[in-house]
Amino acid sequence: MNQTHFANLVPEQAWRLGHKTVLRYKDPVEKRWMEVGWLAFDADVRRTAVALAGMGIKVGDRVGLFSPNRAECLVVDFALYSLRAVGVPLYATSTTAQIKYILKDAGVNILFVGGQYQYDRAIEAMGLGCGLTQLVVFDTGVRLAMSDEQTLYFKDFLQQGYDSQLEDEVSDRRAQASFTDLANILYTSGTSGEPKGVLITHAMYQEALRTNHMKLKTLSDDEVSLCFLPMTHIFEKAWDLYCLARGFRIDINEHPLEIQEVLKEVRPTVMCSVPRFWEKVHAGILQTVNGMPPLVKVYFNRALQVGKRFHLDYRRNGLRPPFWTIIGYTLYKHTLFKVIKRKVGLDRGVFFPVGGAAFSEELCRFFRSMGVPTVHGYGLTESTATVSVFGDLHYDMATVGTVIDGLQVRIGENREIQLKGKTITPGYFNKPEETAAAFTADGFFRTGDAGAFTDRGELVVIERIKDLFKTANGKYVAPQQLEMALTADAAIDMAAIIGDDRPYVTALIVPNQAEMKALAATLGLKGDNTAVWLADERLLAHFETRIRIAQKHMASYEQVRRFTLLPAPFSMDNGELTNTLKLRRKVIAEHYADIIEAMYR
């Protein structure tokens, strides 16, 4: 794969691939998939770049993008790359306070917004003095404020004062594009403190594409990727850029709550994802199987055992499975596994990278045994996503794989994973002190994650260093490891572990609603009152058993001694979760202080 600056990628692909479909999105009115070819994509990028140039966007200027996933987001991204300007994406669920801070910090004057929620927050931020002078709205269904004179719909924005001289200017900037140019400022949501703008250069993206291509070169140029993680997330952003550089088709899911139906319609061959997605798929499969006759459940468990032998005991280790294992797995592959994967939309999968959080060994084993090609890795915004990833053979599911080519990784003080290489950020925008603190004296980036290497050189991520806590008995506990073990159970949607300087470990548990309703029906609990159900001793005893089984492999001092079932999940709206669904532990501890104290009486 040739290295091409993103300023020139789309026109080169349009010349090479012509009318081949590059993007698909679902029409919100007609509810059908609309196709965009490379030539049309290129034309849209050119028109947008000319319109932005007409607005006075200069080299290095920052432009904001506040929208759910849409085809227009990629159009604007590449228009900015064409102008050597800098895209500043914001999570579509961000609050007014969050976007005000980011827009002011980045010095954004022009902001593209997606729908009504984003428009309303942007107008509020403008009223608070964030520095915005122009809004451009993608969705023509958005109702504009009566007094709003700073907003254009995207379709009208594209018609603003076309000038052939501006098109020449865009061509000139493309010709002058350099890999040293700043491409994006990606603000990390942060589990504590204010967001930090991570600087991502074109050179970092190019190196990330190069190193990942070494593993992915066997993929066909006709793969279909489903884009459903926020395009603001480095994982999705870097993955989409790789897909476009390869000429893959990207199908865009705008509404996260529709992912299950969209997955069935698209049936992607490749897609990036996070563990939470696979936890939900796993729970859905088990719920379906548990609703089937007992004989089918026995058949399913037998199929998983055979799949494990085929994929994990033999193929993973470079060995040919025995004849009868091949026969057995082939039978299950073309019957039960085929039906289940087709029903979910995973039947065409060839490469599903998983990152962004810890992926439990149990879940990895489950999907691999079914022949679903989940590939776990580790990375962060500051490393342009990938640091390490499973190899094709001999990977250990308790690790995050081997380090990618060209990146130096070492274990420093306090077992901290530290990084150095061409994909590592030069620092944080407008934050010289934080930038200096993020690097060691010899130039290694401090990830804040504790880790280790196995004897075979695979990387193990233990915990966020700041999340490790010590009980009153002096024992260290890694809460994420325990939370991951608990949420691997289909009955548990979320878990927050408590125990810092406490005599024992406790947990706040968010039960899976479907599992809880089924259990309530089995127990004969009347009505639909979650609060009443959660106080029922039989239901509590059931969850106590599930928790005991889920944590049986943990040391006794790590295990949950007491727990409380919560009637509602942790939420981004009240600050308990980041935009990437990570727990904000301090906020949770404050919100549930009375409940937590009650577990220690």
Short mmCIF file of N, CA and C in Angstrom, two decimals, residues 498 507-509 564 566 570 576 584-599:
data_model
loop_
_atom_site.label_atom_id
_atom_site.label_comp_id
_atom_site.label_asym_id
_atom_site.label_seq_id
_atom_site.Cartn_x
_atom_site.Cartn_y
_atom_site.Cartn_z
N ILE A 498 -15.60 -1.28 44.54
CA ILE A 498 -15.25 -0.35 45.61
C ILE A 498 -14.34 -1.08 46.60
N ALA A 507 -19.27 -4.14 45.57
CA ALA A 507 -19.57 -3.83 44.17
C ALA A 507 -20.95 -3.21 44.02
N LEU A 508 -21.04 -2.26 43.11
CA LEU A 508 -22.32 -1.75 42.62
C LEU A 508 -22.60 -2.47 41.31
N ILE A 509 -23.72 -3.18 41.26
CA ILE A 509 -24.03 -4.04 40.12
C ILE A 509 -25.27 -3.54 39.38
N THR A 564 -24.57 -4.39 45.87
CA THR A 564 -25.89 -3.77 45.78
C THR A 564 -26.31 -3.74 44.32
N LEU A 566 -28.38 -2.12 41.37
CA LEU A 566 -28.88 -0.78 41.06
C LEU A 566 -30.03 -0.85 40.06
N PHE A 570 -25.26 3.15 35.00
CA PHE A 570 -24.42 4.34 35.06
C PHE A 570 -24.61 5.10 33.75
N GLU A 576 -21.28 9.90 35.15
CA GLU A 576 -20.72 8.66 35.71
C GLU A 576 -19.89 7.88 34.70
N ARG A 584 -16.29 6.76 35.60
CA ARG A 584 -15.68 7.87 36.35
C ARG A 584 -15.87 7.52 37.83
N ARG A 585 -14.87 6.90 38.39
CA ARG A 585 -15.00 6.28 39.72
C ARG A 585 -15.29 7.30 40.82
N LYS A 586 -14.65 8.45 40.73
CA LYS A 586 -14.86 9.47 41.76
C LYS A 586 -16.31 9.94 41.77
N VAL A 587 -16.87 10.16 40.58
CA VAL A 587 -18.27 10.61 40.47
C VAL A 587 -19.21 9.53 40.99
N ILE A 588 -18.96 8.28 40.62
CA ILE A 588 -19.80 7.17 41.08
C ILE A 588 -19.74 7.06 42.60
N ALA A 589 -18.55 7.19 43.16
CA ALA A 589 -18.40 7.11 44.62
C ALA A 589 -19.19 8.22 45.31
N GLU A 590 -19.23 9.39 44.70
CA GLU A 590 -19.99 10.51 45.29
C GLU A 590 -21.50 10.27 45.16
N HIS A 591 -21.95 9.81 43.98
CA HIS A 591 -23.38 9.63 43.74
C HIS A 591 -23.97 8.51 44.59
N TYR A 592 -23.18 7.49 44.87
CA TYR A 592 -23.70 6.33 45.59
C TYR A 592 -23.06 6.20 46.98
N ALA A 593 -22.67 7.34 47.56
CA ALA A 593 -21.95 7.33 48.84
C ALA A 593 -22.75 6.62 49.94
N ASP A 594 -24.05 6.90 50.03
CA ASP A 594 -24.86 6.29 51.10
C ASP A 594 -24.96 4.78 50.91
N ILE A 595 -25.16 4.34 49.67
CA ILE A 595 -25.25 2.90 49.39
C ILE A 595 -23.93 2.21 49.71
N ILE A 596 -22.83 2.86 49.32
CA ILE A 596 -21.50 2.28 49.57
C ILE A 596 -21.25 2.16 51.07
N GLU A 597 -21.56 3.21 51.82
CA GLU A 597 -21.35 3.16 53.28
C GLU A 597 -22.17 2.06 53.92
N ALA A 598 -23.39 1.85 53.39
CA ALA A 598 -24.26 0.81 53.96
C ALA A 598 -23.66 -0.58 53.79
N MET A 599 -22.86 -0.78 52.74
CA MET A 599 -22.24 -2.10 52.52
C MET A 599 -21.07 -2.36 53.47
#
